[in-house]
């Protein structure tokens, strides 16, 4: 069986260095907000080309703390793509604000900038872009709209660590960028972890307090904060793995290039790549009319695939109030998509085998 994602094999590549770093944390006797977190924050900010980075507990907290720090809440609206992973919307709802859904471009799966302006009201406070599946959104178009209406731009970079738009890393465009280091992401920890990047010093200081009970100094609390700290162990692992992120993303790109050049089957729609540097291929998502049939066929040929995602957020029970609405492009995407294996440890032999199987699909 070719697995969709072999996390064990990915992490075993670095077993020795990771063990050494974990031992150092163990022996330091200091496990929360110490040297490892500070070191990772510095490394990750510089990797992203941002002035600041704040480590937090997970990607959802990264998003929701940004919204909280911007004082976006009850009565406010935030623009978000209709086909994103539900965490993007939850971060808005959890703050009491209203997510306003915008349909994506069917070819890139990213928010369609042309559809944003007529959904802007006097309650709109921010645009949350999601660089979905690893491909950067058109940040020039987004920034123009945000500037015109004086809106914050929040980047959900949970799937796009290292992607570039016009030579600049995602996470460094907006007012703040949110990252997840969930184990399966391009940069993954050995548990939950997340981070926020920003160039705004005031926001940075606020977020450092917000992740730690609203405290900027021990036992002095200036905000009603959360407990959402990145721990020393995850930070140590992430510092090691960050050194290999570009190399791993290169391998993903090589696989994607092979898929794009060699999958030839009229039943299958390949993802549209705008520019090579824009995409770090967190997922390689194809579309086909009878998606479940393709998935079964692949499984019969010992190839595991997954669906990202089977149910659009507006049809989830959690958002009952949206269930009657229809977002046709999003619904079509959720009906037709299938993600093929792509990972830093998938061999080109396996990739060739997958292509052969897909090309004989009828
Ligand atoms: C994974 C993911 C998140 C949430 O990250 P967690 O660390 O699981 O909380 C948010 N947005 C998108 C697009 C994601 O893929």
XYZ file of C-alpha atoms and ligand atoms in Angstrom:
377
model
C 0.000 0.000 0.000
C 1.271 3.512 -0.826
C 0.193 5.538 2.213
C -1.215 9.031 1.805
C 1.286 10.451 4.278
C 3.908 8.500 6.222
C 4.550 10.772 9.200
C 6.741 8.223 10.941
C 9.097 8.075 7.963
C 9.169 11.879 7.706
C 10.185 12.339 11.332
C 12.565 9.385 11.463
C 14.786 11.212 8.960
C 15.728 13.547 11.804
C 15.566 11.088 14.679
C 19.082 11.688 15.951
C 18.995 15.492 15.975
C 15.475 15.559 17.382
C 16.438 13.157 20.198
C 19.425 15.340 21.100
C 17.252 18.447 21.220
C 14.547 16.707 23.269
C 17.182 15.590 25.736
C 18.412 19.139 26.113
C 14.888 20.294 26.966
C 14.463 17.414 29.413
C 17.691 18.265 31.170
C 17.092 22.017 31.208
C 14.280 21.646 33.764
C 12.456 24.531 31.993
C 9.466 23.462 29.887
C 7.250 26.467 29.141
C 8.251 29.756 27.422
C 11.996 29.354 27.561
C 14.995 29.340 25.260
C 13.636 26.845 22.726
C 10.490 28.875 22.071
C 12.478 32.089 21.786
C 14.962 30.479 19.410
C 12.228 29.048 17.189
C 10.324 32.332 17.118
C 13.463 34.121 15.947
C 14.238 31.508 13.296
C 10.670 31.368 12.002
C 10.245 35.156 11.830
C 13.428 35.401 9.823
C 12.408 32.472 7.581
C 9.117 34.219 6.785
C 10.685 37.635 6.365
C 8.558 39.020 9.202
C 9.798 41.182 12.014
C 8.096 39.173 14.792
C 6.812 35.692 15.563
C 4.758 34.511 18.536
C 4.554 30.776 19.206
C 1.104 29.564 20.245
C -0.620 26.263 21.005
C -2.134 25.530 17.558
C -3.289 27.032 14.265
C -6.849 27.750 15.369
C -5.565 29.732 18.357
C -3.143 31.605 16.095
C -6.088 32.797 13.981
C -8.459 33.493 16.825
C -5.875 35.378 18.921
C -5.137 37.656 15.939
C -8.843 38.480 15.659
C -9.101 39.046 19.395
C -6.029 41.292 19.387
C -7.609 43.415 16.641
C -10.687 43.793 18.892
C -12.872 42.212 16.228
C -15.987 40.744 17.843
C -19.756 41.063 18.246
C -21.300 42.992 15.351
C -18.197 42.810 13.162
C -17.774 40.917 9.908
C -14.727 39.124 8.535
C -14.425 37.990 4.935
C -13.280 34.385 4.461
C -13.336 31.860 1.567
C -16.339 29.500 1.553
C -14.276 26.364 0.787
C -11.614 26.652 3.503
C -11.065 24.207 6.330
C -13.654 25.034 9.002
C -10.971 26.256 11.475
C -10.680 29.544 9.547
C -14.380 30.291 10.144
C -14.380 29.025 13.715
C -11.650 31.513 14.638
C -14.043 34.303 13.619
C -17.156 32.795 15.233
C -15.331 32.060 18.500
C -14.713 35.800 18.853
C -18.413 36.556 18.355
C -17.840 38.067 14.894
C -19.608 36.954 11.695
C -17.772 35.112 8.906
C -18.846 36.393 5.477
C -18.257 33.672 2.926
C -16.774 34.412 -0.492
C -16.655 31.806 -3.230
C -13.257 30.653 -4.519
C -11.890 30.576 -8.040
C -12.702 27.083 -9.317
C -9.242 26.757 -10.873
C -6.977 27.823 -7.998
C -9.361 26.951 -5.111
C -8.322 30.260 -3.529
C -10.627 33.176 -2.679
C -11.710 35.084 -5.806
C -10.669 38.729 -5.248
C -13.267 39.893 -7.787
C -16.071 38.680 -5.525
C -14.913 40.441 -2.368
C -15.886 44.082 -2.892
C -19.651 43.673 -3.126
C -19.690 41.775 0.190
C -17.987 44.601 2.067
C -20.279 46.508 4.448
C -19.660 49.107 7.124
C -19.301 46.194 9.571
C -16.441 44.553 7.665
C -13.219 44.693 9.676
C -10.879 42.235 7.985
C -10.213 39.917 5.061
C -8.942 36.479 6.044
C -7.183 34.876 3.093
C -6.322 31.173 3.111
C -3.447 29.953 0.944
C -5.299 26.705 0.415
C -3.552 23.411 -0.395
C -0.230 25.330 -0.323
C -0.780 27.902 -3.094
C -0.418 31.609 -2.333
C -3.449 33.836 -2.955
C -3.159 36.905 -5.187
C -1.889 39.177 -2.420
C -1.593 42.248 -4.686
C -5.301 42.160 -5.491
C -6.213 41.516 -1.838
C -4.035 44.337 -0.530
C -5.576 46.823 -2.991
C -9.065 46.033 -1.676
C -7.931 46.115 1.952
C -6.257 49.499 1.470
C -9.299 50.947 -0.283
C -11.678 49.964 2.551
C -9.139 50.177 5.406
C -9.474 46.504 6.337
C -7.019 44.277 8.178
C -5.552 41.390 6.203
C -5.133 38.112 8.093
C -3.334 35.282 6.314
C -4.203 31.685 7.161
C -0.881 30.022 6.276
C -1.638 26.670 7.906
C -1.074 24.866 4.581
C 1.527 27.084 2.957
C 4.757 27.287 4.990
C 7.402 28.675 2.653
C 5.187 29.612 -0.314
C 6.177 32.813 -2.110
C 4.086 35.450 -3.846
C 6.209 37.671 -6.091
C 9.327 36.674 -4.202
C 7.882 37.348 -0.754
C 6.945 34.649 1.778
C 3.333 34.179 2.808
C 2.730 35.292 6.387
C 4.639 38.536 5.774
C 2.012 40.293 3.608
C -0.948 40.898 5.853
C -1.249 42.572 9.222
C -0.646 39.108 10.669
C -0.141 35.525 9.475
C -1.296 32.377 11.288
C 0.537 29.064 11.016
C -0.325 25.571 12.200
C 2.361 22.985 12.918
C -0.100 20.112 13.259
C 1.967 16.977 12.502
C 0.678 16.588 8.927
C 1.417 20.159 7.778
C 4.486 20.995 5.640
C 6.245 22.001 8.851
C 4.854 19.645 11.482
C 5.540 19.195 15.195
C 5.159 15.997 17.230
C 1.865 17.280 18.585
C -0.109 20.506 18.441
C 1.676 23.785 17.797
C 1.156 27.083 15.979
C 2.604 30.547 15.432
C 1.709 34.081 14.431
C 3.919 36.304 12.278
C 3.612 40.082 12.084
C 5.564 43.267 11.379
C 3.428 45.264 13.829
C 5.213 45.759 17.145
C 2.105 46.769 19.061
C 0.247 43.663 17.858
C 3.258 41.505 18.672
C 3.420 42.702 22.283
C -0.327 42.280 22.685
C -0.201 38.711 21.320
C 2.670 37.755 23.601
C 0.472 38.728 26.517
C -2.707 37.193 25.062
C -1.166 33.745 24.730
C -0.169 33.838 28.393
C -3.233 34.885 30.441
C -2.966 38.476 29.212
C 0.164 38.830 31.262
C 3.218 40.763 30.093
C 5.000 40.327 33.395
C 4.610 37.507 35.892
C 1.408 37.908 37.958
C 0.494 41.190 36.227
C -2.403 40.831 33.803
C -3.314 43.618 31.412
C -5.799 41.662 29.269
C -8.298 38.861 29.754
C -6.004 36.486 27.926
C -5.877 32.813 26.984
C -3.515 30.014 27.781
C -2.164 29.242 24.335
C 1.556 28.750 24.697
C 3.885 26.865 22.392
C 5.823 24.476 24.613
C 9.583 23.999 24.724
C 9.492 20.455 23.394
C 7.505 21.301 20.252
C 9.597 24.432 19.679
C 12.813 22.375 19.849
C 11.456 19.878 17.295
C 10.275 22.688 15.013
C 13.667 24.423 15.084
C 15.275 21.218 13.815
C 12.666 20.590 11.127
C 12.605 24.199 9.905
C 16.165 23.695 8.602
C 14.813 21.049 6.210
C 11.554 22.718 5.187
C 12.834 24.144 1.899
C 14.390 20.826 0.917
C 11.148 19.007 1.736
C 9.098 21.558 -0.187
C 11.450 21.069 -3.180
C 10.651 17.357 -3.183
C 6.922 18.114 -3.043
C 7.417 20.423 -6.055
C 9.243 17.703 -7.960
C 6.363 15.279 -7.357
C 3.780 17.890 -8.360
C 5.714 18.662 -11.542
C 5.732 14.972 -12.429
C 2.011 14.599 -11.740
C 1.212 17.740 -13.782
C 3.350 16.643 -16.712
C 2.380 12.980 -16.803
C -1.180 12.474 -15.587
C -3.106 12.250 -18.832
C -6.699 11.233 -18.305
C -9.612 13.273 -19.586
C -11.687 12.248 -16.563
C -9.276 14.053 -14.253
C -8.851 17.795 -13.791
C -5.388 18.733 -12.549
C -4.725 21.661 -10.199
C -3.796 24.973 -11.817
C -0.340 26.227 -10.939
C -0.085 29.999 -11.388
C 3.657 30.200 -10.789
C 6.060 27.579 -9.503
C 7.208 29.579 -6.460
C 3.605 30.235 -5.372
C 2.915 26.629 -4.441
C 4.425 24.389 -1.751
C 2.006 21.524 -2.476
C 0.693 20.743 0.981
C -1.874 18.781 -0.996
C -2.111 17.688 -4.627
C -5.828 17.963 -5.290
C -7.450 16.677 -8.480
C -11.098 16.893 -9.448
C -13.284 14.281 -11.101
C -17.026 13.737 -11.602
C -17.267 10.468 -9.683
C -14.752 11.099 -6.940
C -15.741 8.146 -4.753
C -15.286 5.783 -7.672
C -11.767 7.110 -8.296
C -10.925 6.756 -4.621
C -12.136 3.141 -4.578
C -10.214 2.397 -7.773
C -6.997 3.792 -6.280
C -7.494 1.790 -3.119
C -8.007 -1.372 -5.206
C -4.584 -0.578 -6.678
C -3.092 -0.081 -3.216
C -2.951 3.717 -3.300
C -4.365 5.676 -0.400
C -6.036 9.035 -1.121
C -7.980 11.499 1.045
C -10.704 14.127 0.573
C -10.024 17.749 1.553
C -12.806 18.258 2.423
C -15.958 16.134 2.093
C -18.476 18.627 3.581
C -18.384 22.409 2.990
C -18.463 24.471 6.216
C -21.874 25.973 5.344
C -23.377 22.458 5.255
C -21.898 21.416 8.607
C -24.186 21.014 11.598
C -21.978 23.449 13.524
C -23.184 26.168 11.133
C -26.879 25.222 11.065
C -27.733 28.857 10.367
C -26.020 28.547 6.948
C -27.344 25.128 5.975
C -30.053 26.582 3.687
C -27.535 28.717 1.758
C -25.924 27.612 -1.431
C -22.342 28.269 -2.468
C -22.226 26.418 -5.747
C -18.523 26.539 -6.498
C -17.643 25.423 -3.010
C -20.199 22.607 -3.120
C -18.866 21.416 -6.445
C -15.310 21.416 -5.075
C -16.337 19.426 -2.029
C -18.172 16.957 -4.269
C -15.344 16.439 -6.788
C -11.968 16.767 -5.056
C -9.525 13.994 -4.218
C -6.017 14.436 -2.810
C -3.258 12.191 -4.188
C -0.245 11.199 -2.089
C 2.460 13.878 -1.972
C 5.085 14.101 0.744
C 8.797 14.565 1.403
C 9.253 10.787 1.712
C 7.200 9.614 -1.267
C 9.655 8.171 -3.803
C 9.591 9.038 -7.504
C 9.114 5.309 -8.155
C 5.887 5.428 -6.159
C 4.854 8.607 -7.965
C 5.366 6.922 -11.352
C 3.313 3.970 -10.197
C 0.487 6.281 -9.084
C 0.533 8.063 -12.455
C 0.325 4.765 -14.360
C -2.631 3.630 -12.294
C -4.427 6.964 -12.742
C -3.792 7.034 -16.477
C -5.545 3.673 -16.845
C -8.599 4.795 -14.867
C -11.783 4.644 -16.924
C -4.808 22.897 9.890
C -5.519 24.145 9.557
C -5.913 25.055 10.557
C -5.891 24.753 12.027
O -4.695 24.356 12.558
P -4.675 23.506 13.931
O -3.240 23.561 14.320
O -5.167 22.146 13.614
O -5.542 24.217 14.906
C -6.443 26.270 10.159
N -6.624 26.564 8.869
C -6.298 25.711 7.878
C -6.509 26.110 6.454
C -5.743 24.458 8.186
O -5.425 23.614 7.209
